[in-house]
Short mmCIF file of C-alpha atoms and ligand atoms in Angstrom, two decimals:
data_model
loop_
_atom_site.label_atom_id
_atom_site.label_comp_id
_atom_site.label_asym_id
_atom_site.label_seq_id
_atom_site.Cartn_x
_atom_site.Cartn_y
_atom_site.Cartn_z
CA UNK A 253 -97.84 197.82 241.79
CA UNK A 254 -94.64 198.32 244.45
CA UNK A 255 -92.94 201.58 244.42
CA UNK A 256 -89.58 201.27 246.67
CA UNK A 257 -87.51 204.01 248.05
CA UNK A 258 -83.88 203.41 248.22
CA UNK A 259 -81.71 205.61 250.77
CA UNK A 260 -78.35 205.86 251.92
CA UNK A 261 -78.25 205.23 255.63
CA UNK A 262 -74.84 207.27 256.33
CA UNK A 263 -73.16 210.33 254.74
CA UNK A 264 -73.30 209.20 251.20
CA UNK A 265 -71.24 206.90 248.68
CA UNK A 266 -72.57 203.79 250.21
CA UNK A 267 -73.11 202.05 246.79
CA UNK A 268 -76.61 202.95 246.16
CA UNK A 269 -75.76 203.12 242.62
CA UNK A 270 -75.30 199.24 242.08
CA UNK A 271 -78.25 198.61 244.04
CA UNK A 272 -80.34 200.93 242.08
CA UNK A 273 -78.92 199.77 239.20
CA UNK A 274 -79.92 195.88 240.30
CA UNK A 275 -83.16 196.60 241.29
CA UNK A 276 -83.63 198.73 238.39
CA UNK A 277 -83.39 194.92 236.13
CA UNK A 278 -86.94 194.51 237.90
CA UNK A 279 -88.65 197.51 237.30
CA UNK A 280 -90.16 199.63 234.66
CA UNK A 281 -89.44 202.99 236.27
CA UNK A 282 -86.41 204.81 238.60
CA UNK A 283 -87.35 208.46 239.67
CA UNK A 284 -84.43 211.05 241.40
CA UNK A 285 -85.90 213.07 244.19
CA UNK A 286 -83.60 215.13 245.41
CA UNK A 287 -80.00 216.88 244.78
CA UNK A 288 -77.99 217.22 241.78
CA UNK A 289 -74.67 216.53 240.14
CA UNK A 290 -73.13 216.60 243.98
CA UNK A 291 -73.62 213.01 244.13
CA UNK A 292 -72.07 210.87 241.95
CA UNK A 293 -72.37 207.04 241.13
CA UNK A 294 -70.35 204.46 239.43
CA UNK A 295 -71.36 201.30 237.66
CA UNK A 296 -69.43 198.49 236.05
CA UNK A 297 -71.28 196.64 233.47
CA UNK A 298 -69.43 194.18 231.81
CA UNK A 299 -66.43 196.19 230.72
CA UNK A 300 -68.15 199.23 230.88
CA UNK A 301 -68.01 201.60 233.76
CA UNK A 302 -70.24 204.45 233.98
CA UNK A 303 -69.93 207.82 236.33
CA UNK A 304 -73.53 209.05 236.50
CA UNK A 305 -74.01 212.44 238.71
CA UNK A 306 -77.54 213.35 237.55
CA UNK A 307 -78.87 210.86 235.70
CA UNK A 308 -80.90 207.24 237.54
CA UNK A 309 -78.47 204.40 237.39
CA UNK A 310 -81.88 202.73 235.23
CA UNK A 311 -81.16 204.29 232.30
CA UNK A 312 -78.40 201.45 231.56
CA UNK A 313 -81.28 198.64 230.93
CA UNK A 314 -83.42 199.83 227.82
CA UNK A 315 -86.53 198.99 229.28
CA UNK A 316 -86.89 201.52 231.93
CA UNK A 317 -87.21 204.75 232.01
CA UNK A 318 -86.18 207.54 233.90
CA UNK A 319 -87.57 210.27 235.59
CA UNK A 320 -85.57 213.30 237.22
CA UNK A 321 -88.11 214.45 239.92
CA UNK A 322 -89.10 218.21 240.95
CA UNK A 323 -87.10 217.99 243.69
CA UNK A 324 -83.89 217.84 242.00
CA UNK A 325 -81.71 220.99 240.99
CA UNK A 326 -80.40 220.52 237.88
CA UNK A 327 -77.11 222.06 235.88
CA UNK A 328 -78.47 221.91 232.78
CA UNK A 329 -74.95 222.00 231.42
CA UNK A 330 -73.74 219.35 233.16
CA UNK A 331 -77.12 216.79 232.34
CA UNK A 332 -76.42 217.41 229.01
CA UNK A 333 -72.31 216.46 228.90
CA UNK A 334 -73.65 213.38 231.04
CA UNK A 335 -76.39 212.46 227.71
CA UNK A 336 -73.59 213.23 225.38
CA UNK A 337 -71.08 210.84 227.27
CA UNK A 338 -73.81 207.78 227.26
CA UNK A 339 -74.17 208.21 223.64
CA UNK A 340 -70.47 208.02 223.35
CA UNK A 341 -70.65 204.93 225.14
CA UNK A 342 -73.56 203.22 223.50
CA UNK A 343 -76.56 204.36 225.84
CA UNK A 344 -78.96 206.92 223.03
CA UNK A 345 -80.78 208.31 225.64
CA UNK A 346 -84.02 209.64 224.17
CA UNK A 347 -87.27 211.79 225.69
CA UNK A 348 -89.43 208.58 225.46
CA UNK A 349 -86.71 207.29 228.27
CA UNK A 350 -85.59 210.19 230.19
CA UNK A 351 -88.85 212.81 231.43
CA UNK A 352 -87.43 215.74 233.66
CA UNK A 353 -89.41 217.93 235.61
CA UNK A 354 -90.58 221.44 233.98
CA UNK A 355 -90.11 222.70 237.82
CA UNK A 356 -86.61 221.58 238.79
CA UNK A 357 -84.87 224.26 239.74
CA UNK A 358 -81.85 225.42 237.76
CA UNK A 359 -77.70 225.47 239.17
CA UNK A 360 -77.29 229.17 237.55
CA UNK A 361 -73.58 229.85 236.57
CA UNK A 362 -73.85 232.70 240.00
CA UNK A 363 -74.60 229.58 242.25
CA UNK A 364 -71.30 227.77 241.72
CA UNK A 365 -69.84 231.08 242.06
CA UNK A 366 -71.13 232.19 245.29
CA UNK A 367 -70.68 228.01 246.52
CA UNK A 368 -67.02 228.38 246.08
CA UNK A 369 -66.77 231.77 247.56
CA UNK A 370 -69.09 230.95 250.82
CA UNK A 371 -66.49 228.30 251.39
CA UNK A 372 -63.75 229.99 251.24
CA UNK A 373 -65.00 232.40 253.27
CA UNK A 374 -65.42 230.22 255.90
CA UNK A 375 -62.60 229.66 258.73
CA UNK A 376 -61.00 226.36 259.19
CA UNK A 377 -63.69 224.81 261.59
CA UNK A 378 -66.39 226.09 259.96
CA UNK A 379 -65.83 224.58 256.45
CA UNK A 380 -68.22 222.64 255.15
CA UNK A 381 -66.38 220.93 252.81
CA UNK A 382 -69.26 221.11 249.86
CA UNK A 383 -68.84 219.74 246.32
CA UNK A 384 -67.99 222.91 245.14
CA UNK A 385 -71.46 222.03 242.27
CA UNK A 386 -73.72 225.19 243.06
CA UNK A 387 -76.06 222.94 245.16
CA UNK A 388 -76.51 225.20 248.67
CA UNK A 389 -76.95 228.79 247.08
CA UNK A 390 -79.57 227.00 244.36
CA UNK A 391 -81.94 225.49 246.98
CA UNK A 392 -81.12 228.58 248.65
CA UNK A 393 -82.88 230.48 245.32
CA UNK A 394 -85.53 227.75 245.82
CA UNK A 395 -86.80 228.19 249.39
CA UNK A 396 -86.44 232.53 248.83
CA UNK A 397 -88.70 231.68 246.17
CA UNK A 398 -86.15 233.69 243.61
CA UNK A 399 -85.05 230.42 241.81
CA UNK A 400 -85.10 229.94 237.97
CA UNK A 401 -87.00 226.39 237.20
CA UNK A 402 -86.18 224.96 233.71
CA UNK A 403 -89.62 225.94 232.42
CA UNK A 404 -88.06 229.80 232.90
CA UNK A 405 -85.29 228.59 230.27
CA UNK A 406 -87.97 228.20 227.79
CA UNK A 407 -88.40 232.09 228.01
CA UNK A 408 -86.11 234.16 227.15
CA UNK A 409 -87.28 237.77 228.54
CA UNK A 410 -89.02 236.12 231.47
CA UNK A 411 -85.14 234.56 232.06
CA UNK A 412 -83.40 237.72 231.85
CA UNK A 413 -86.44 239.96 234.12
CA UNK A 414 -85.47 236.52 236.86
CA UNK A 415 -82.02 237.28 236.36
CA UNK A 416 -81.71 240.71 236.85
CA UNK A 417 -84.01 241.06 239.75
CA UNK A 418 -81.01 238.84 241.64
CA UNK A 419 -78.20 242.23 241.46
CA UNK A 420 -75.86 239.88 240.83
CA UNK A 421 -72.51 241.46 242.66
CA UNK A 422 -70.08 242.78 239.78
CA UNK A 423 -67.52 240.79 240.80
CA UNK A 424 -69.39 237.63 238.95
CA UNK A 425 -70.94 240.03 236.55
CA UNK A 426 -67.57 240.94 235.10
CA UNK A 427 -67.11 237.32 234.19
CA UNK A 428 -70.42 236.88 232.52
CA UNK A 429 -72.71 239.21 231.46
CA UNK A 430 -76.48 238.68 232.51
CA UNK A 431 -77.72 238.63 228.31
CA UNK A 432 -74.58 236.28 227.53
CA UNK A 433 -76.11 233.96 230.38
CA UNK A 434 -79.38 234.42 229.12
CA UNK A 435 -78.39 233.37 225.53
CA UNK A 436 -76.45 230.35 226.84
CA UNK A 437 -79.33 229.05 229.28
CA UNK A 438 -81.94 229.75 226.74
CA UNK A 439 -79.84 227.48 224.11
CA UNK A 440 -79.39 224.83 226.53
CA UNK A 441 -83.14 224.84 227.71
CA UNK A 442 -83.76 224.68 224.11
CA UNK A 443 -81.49 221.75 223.94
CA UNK A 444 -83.04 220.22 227.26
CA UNK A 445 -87.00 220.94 225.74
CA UNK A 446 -87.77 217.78 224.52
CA UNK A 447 -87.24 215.26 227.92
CA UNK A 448 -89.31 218.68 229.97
CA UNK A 449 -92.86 217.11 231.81
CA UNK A 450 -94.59 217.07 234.36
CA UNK A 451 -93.61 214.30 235.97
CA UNK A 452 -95.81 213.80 238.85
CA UNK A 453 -98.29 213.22 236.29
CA UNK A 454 -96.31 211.16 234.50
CA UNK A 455 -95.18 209.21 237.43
CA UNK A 456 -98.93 208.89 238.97
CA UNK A 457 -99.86 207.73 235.98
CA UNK A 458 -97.45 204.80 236.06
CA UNK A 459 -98.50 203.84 239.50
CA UNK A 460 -102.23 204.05 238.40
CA UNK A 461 -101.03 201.64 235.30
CA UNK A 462 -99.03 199.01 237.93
CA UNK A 463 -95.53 199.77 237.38
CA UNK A 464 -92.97 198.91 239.18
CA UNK A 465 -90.70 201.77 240.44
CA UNK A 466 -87.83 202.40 242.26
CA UNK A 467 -87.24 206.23 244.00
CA UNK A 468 -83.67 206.72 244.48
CA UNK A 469 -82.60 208.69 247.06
CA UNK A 470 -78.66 210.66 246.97
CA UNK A 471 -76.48 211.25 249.54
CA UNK A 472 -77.13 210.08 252.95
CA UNK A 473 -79.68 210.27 255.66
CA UNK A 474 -76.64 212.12 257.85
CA UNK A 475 -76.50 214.47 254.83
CA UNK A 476 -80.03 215.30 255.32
CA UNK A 477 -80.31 219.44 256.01
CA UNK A 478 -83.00 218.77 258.54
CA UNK A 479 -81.74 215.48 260.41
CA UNK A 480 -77.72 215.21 259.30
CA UNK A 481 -75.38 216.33 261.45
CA UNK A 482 -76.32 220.06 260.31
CA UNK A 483 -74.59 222.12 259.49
CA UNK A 484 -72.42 219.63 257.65
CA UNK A 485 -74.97 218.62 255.21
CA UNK A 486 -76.28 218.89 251.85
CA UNK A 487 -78.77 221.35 251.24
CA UNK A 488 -81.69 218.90 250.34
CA UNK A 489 -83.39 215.89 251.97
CA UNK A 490 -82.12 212.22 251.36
CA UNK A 491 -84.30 211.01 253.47
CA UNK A 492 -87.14 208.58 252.39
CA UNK A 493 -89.87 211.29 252.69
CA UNK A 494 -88.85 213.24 251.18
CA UNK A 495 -89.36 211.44 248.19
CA UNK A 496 -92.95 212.46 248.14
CA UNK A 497 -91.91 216.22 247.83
CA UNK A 498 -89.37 215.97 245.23
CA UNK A 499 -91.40 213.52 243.61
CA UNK A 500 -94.89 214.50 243.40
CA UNK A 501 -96.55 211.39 244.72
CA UNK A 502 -98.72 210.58 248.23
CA UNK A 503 -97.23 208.94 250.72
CA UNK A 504 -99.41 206.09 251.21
CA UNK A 505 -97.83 204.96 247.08
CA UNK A 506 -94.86 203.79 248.97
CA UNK A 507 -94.09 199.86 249.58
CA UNK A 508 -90.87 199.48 250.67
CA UNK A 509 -87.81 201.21 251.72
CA UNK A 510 -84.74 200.21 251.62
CA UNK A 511 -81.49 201.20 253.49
CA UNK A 512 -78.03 201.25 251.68
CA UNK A 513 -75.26 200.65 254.57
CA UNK A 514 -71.85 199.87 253.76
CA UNK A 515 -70.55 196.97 256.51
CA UNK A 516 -68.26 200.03 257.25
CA UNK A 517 -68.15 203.84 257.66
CA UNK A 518 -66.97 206.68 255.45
CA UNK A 519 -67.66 210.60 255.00
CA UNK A 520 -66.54 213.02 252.40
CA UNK A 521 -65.61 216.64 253.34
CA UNK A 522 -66.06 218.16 257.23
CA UNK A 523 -67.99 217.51 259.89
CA UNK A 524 -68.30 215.18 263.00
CA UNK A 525 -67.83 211.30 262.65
CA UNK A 526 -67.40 209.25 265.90
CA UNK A 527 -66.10 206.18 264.35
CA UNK A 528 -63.49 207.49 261.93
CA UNK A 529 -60.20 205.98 261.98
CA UNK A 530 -57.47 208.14 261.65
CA UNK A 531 -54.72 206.01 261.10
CA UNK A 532 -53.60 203.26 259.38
CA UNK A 533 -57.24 201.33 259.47
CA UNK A 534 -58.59 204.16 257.90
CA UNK A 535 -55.92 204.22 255.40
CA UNK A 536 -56.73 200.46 255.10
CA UNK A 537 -59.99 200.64 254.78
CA UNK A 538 -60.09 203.39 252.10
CA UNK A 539 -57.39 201.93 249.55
CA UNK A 540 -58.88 198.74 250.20
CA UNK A 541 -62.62 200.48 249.20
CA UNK A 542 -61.07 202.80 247.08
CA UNK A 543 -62.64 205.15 249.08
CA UNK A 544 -62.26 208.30 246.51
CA UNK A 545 -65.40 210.73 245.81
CA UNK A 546 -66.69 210.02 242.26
CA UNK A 547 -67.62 213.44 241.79
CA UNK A 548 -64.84 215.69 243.40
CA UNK A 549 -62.19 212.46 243.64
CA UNK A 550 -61.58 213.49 247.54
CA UNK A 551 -60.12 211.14 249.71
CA UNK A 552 -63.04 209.54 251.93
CA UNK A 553 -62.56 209.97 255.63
CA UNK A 554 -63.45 205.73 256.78
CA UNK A 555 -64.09 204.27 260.01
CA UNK A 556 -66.29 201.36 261.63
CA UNK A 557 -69.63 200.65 261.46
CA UNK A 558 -72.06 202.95 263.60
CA UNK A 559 -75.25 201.04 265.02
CA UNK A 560 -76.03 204.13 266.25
CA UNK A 561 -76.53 206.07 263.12
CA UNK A 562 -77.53 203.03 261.35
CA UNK A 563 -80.42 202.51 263.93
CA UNK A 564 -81.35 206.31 263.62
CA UNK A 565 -81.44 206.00 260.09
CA UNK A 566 -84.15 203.18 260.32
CA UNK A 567 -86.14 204.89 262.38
CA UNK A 568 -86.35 208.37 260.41
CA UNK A 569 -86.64 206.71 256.73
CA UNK A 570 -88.69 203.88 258.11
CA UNK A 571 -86.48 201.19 256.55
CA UNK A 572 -87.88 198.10 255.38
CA UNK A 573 -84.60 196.01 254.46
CA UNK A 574 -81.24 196.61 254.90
CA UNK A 575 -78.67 196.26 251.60
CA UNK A 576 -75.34 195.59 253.08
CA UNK A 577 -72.53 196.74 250.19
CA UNK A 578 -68.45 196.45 250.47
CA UNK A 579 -68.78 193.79 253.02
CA UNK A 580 -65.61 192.28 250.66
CA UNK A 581 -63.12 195.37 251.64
CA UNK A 582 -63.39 193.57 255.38
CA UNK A 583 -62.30 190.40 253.99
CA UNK A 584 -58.06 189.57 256.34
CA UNK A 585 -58.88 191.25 259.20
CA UNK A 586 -58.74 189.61 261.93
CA UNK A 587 -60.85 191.51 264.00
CA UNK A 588 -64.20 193.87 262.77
CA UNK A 589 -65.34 196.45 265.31
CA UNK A 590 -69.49 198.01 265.07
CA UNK A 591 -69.73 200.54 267.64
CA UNK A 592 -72.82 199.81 269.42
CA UNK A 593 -73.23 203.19 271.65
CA UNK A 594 -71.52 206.23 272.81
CA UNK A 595 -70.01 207.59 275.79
CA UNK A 596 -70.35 211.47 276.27
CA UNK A 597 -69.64 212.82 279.45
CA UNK A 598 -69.64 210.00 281.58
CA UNK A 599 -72.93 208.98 280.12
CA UNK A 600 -74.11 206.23 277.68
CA UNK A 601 -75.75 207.27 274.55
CA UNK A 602 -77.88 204.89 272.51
CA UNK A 603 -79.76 207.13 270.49
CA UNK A 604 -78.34 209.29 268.10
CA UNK A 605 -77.77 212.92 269.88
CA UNK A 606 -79.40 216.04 267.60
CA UNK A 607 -76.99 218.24 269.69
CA UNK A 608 -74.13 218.42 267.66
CA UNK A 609 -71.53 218.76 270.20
CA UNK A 610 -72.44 215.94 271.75
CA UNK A 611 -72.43 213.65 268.78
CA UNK A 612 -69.00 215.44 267.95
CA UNK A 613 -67.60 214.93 271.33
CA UNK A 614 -68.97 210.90 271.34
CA UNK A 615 -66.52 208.19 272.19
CA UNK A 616 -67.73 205.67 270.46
CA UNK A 617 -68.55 202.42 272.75
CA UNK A 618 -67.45 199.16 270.00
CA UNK A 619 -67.54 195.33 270.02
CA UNK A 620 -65.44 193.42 268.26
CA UNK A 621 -66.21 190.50 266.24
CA UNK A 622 -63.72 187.83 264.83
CA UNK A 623 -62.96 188.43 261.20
CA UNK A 624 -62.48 185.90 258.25
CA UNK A 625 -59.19 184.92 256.20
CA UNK A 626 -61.24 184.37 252.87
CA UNK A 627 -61.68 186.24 250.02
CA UNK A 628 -65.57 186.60 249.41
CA UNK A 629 -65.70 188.77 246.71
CA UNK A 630 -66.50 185.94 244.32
CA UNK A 631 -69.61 183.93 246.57
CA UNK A 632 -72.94 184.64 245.34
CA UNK A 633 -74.31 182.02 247.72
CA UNK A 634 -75.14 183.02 251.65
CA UNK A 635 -74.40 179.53 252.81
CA UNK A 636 -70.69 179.11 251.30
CA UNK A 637 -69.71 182.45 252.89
CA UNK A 638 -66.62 181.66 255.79
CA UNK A 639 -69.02 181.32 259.24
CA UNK A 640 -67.34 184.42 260.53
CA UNK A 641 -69.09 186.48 257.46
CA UNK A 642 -72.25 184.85 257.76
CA UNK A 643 -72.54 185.80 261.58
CA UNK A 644 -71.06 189.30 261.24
CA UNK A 645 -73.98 189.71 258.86
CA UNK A 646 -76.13 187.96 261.34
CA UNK A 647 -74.88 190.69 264.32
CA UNK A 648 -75.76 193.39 262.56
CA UNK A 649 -78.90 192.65 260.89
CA UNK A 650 -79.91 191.48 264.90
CA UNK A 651 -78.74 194.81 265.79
CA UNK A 652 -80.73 196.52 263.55
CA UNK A 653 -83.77 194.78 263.88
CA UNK A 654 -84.48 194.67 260.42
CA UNK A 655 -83.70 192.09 257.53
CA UNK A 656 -80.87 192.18 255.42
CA UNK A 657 -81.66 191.56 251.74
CA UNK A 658 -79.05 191.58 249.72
CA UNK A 659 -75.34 191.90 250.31
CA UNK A 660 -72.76 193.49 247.70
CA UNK A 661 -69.57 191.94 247.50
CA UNK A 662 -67.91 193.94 244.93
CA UNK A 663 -68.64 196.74 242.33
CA UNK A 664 -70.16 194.15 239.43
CA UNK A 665 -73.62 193.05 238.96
CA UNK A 666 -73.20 189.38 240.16
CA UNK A 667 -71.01 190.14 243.24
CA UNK A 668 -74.57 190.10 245.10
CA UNK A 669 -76.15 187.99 247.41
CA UNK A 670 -79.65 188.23 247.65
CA UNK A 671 -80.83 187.37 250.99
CA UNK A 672 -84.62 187.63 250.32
CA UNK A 673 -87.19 186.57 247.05
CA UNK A 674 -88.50 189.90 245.45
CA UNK A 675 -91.76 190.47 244.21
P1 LIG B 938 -72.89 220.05 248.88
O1 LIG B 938 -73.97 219.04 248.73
O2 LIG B 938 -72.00 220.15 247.67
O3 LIG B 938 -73.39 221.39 249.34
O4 LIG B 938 -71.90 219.54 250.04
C1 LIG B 938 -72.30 219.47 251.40
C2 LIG B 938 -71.69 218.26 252.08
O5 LIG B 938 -72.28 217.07 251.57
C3 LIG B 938 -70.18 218.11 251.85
O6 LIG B 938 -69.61 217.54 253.02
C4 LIG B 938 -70.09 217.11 250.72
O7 LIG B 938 -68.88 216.41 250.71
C5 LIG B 938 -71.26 216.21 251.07
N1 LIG B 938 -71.82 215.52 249.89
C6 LIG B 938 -72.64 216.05 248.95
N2 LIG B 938 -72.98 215.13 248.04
C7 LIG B 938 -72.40 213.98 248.43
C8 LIG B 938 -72.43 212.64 247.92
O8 LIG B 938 -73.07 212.32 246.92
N3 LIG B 938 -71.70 211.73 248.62
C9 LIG B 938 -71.02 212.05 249.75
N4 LIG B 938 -70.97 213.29 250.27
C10 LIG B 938 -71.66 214.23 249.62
#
């Protein structure tokens, strides 16, 4: 049995999705705790690339299936375009490989609505910079205990009783009508029916029987509404336990968990970053990365490394191993700078500061190590990496205090290094 978390260790994007998606070769299950079509991931196979929002990266190798936990918020809408674009590309996604939870909650047409209008009611500093998907004013719906779950799509007058207890303003009314929304959510929860569980069972039960499964985590753990830099967050919790929640298992189940860090920085949308680079190395660094959202195609804001969140990130997911992705994108430069601590008011900060002013107001404290001329984009082998790459990956993982196990050197399958045997 081994059931392994994997979490993003910054704000997102870090390439969880090709990890997932190499683990996933390994294992017979891949469950999605938390958040919805906000994230986004893209994997090449072959000639094939697929853009997955909702959906485990798992479902590309036929012999696993998928699960999309309780903790999830689904757009029913949008999980079904996503099974309809597989198909086109050769994935038939059936219930036997895909189980969703019967108690996801459900994106309602009214949340995008309000998620767009929040935001642009908000004034310059205060914008949050969300993916525009629905995601805040659904787990909003969730936690005022008013939320639709997609077993409520399976009835039609308990839907439209749910629906009409919200008083809707008529603003969005006059765009849809409560019984037209009722007739198109009931449709698409008919449509949806078939992959409905309950998948804590279902996932208990596969622990019980020895699988092997992999809980994949979206966004990032400075993302996380309780321990990001809040209130520039996602509404949900990346962070490795919450896997349990939006999952439906105990927490002693869990072997391993393992942090996704790209060997360089990068946010999407507003809020505080220390390490950002504002000029042309962050321009560098993001056409280099092509550092472009997969779900809202935003430019990504990019900076150095930050030991500083990366060593708070171990500590509140209790990381196991460290998968170091895009390590390629620092390939020519001559020199690679980690920031290693703050300075905030005269004083040194090693720890990661929950004030939010503080981290916003951080100058970050860096070291520079030498770069490396080579391209390493197509070594597969740790030892015939230039020295400078090997010990840059040697600094940080010393930094961190914990292994590095696998290194990603570019967006296909066998641009990997694996560091470590797996079991
Ligand atoms: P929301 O999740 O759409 O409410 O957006 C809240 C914040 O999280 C915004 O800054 C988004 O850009 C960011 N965000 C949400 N999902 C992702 C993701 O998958 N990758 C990176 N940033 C994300």
């Amino acid at each position: 049995m081994s059931v392994k978390i994997i979490v993003g260790t910054q704000w997102g994007d870090e390439g969880k999705g090709k990890i997932t998606d190499m683990l996933a070769e390994q294992v017979d299950l891949v469950v999605r705790y938390q958040g919805g079509n906000n994230a986004g991931h893209t994997v090449v196979v072959g000639p094939n690339t697929f853009k997955l929002h909702l959906i485990p990266s798992g479902i590309l190798y036929e012999s696993v299936q998928c699960v999309i936990g309780n903790g999830v918020v689904v757009d029913p809408e949008i999980l079904l375009e996503e099974l309809g674009r597989l198909k086109e590309q050769g994935v038939h996604v059936t219930p036997d490989r895909l189980k969703i939870s019967t108690i996801a909650h459900v994106i309602l047409p009214y949340h995008k609505f309000l998620d767009s209008q929040q935001e642009e009611g908000r004034s310059a500093g205060d914008k949050i910079g969300t993916t525009g998907r629905g995601i805040g004013p659904a787990y909003t719906d969730k936690i005022s205990r008013t939320g639709v779950r997609l077993l409520d799509l399976l009835d039609k007058e308990g839907l439209k009783k749910k629906c009409e207890a919200h008083n809707w303003p008529q603003a969005f009314q006059d765009r849809l009508s409560i019984d037209d929304m009722v007739d198109q959510y009931f449709e698409l929860g008919q449509r949806l029916a078939p992959f409905l569980e309950d998948t804590s069972l279902f996932v208990n039960d596969a622990i019980q029987a020895g699988k092997r499964i992999i809980m994949e985590g979206a966004q990032g753990t400075l993302l996380d509404v309780d321990h990001g830099t809040y209130p520039f967050v996602t509404s949900s919790n990346p962070i490795a336990g919450a896997a349990c929640v939006g999952a439906g298992i105990g927490p002693h189940k869990i072997d391993q968990v393992i942090g996704v860090t790209k060997a360089y920085s990068t946010r999407v949308g507003e809020g505080p970053f220390p390490t950002e680079e504002h000029a042309e190395m962050g321009e560098y660094l993001r056409d280099k990365g092509c550092e472009y959202g997969t779900t809202t195609e935003r430019p990504r804001r990019c900076g150095w490394l930050d030991m500083v969140v990366l060593r708070y990130a171990i500590r509140v997911n209790g990381l196991t191993e460290i998968c170091l992705t895009k390590l390629d994108v620092l390939d020519g430069l001559k020199k690679i700078k980690v920031c290693t601590g703050y300075k905030w008011n005269g004083e040194t900060i090693k720890h990661f500061p929950l004030d939010p002013k503080v981290f916003g107001e951080s100058e970050p404290i860096y070291d520079e190590v030498p770069g490396w001329d080579e391209d390493i984009s197509g070594i597969t082998d740790f030892d015939k990496l230039p020295v400078n790459a090997k010990n840059y990956i040697k600094y940080v993982s010393n930094l961190a205090g914990i292994p590095i196990s696998m290194i990603s050197v570019g967006s296909k399958r066998s641009q990997t290094i694996h560091l470590l045997e797996r079991h």
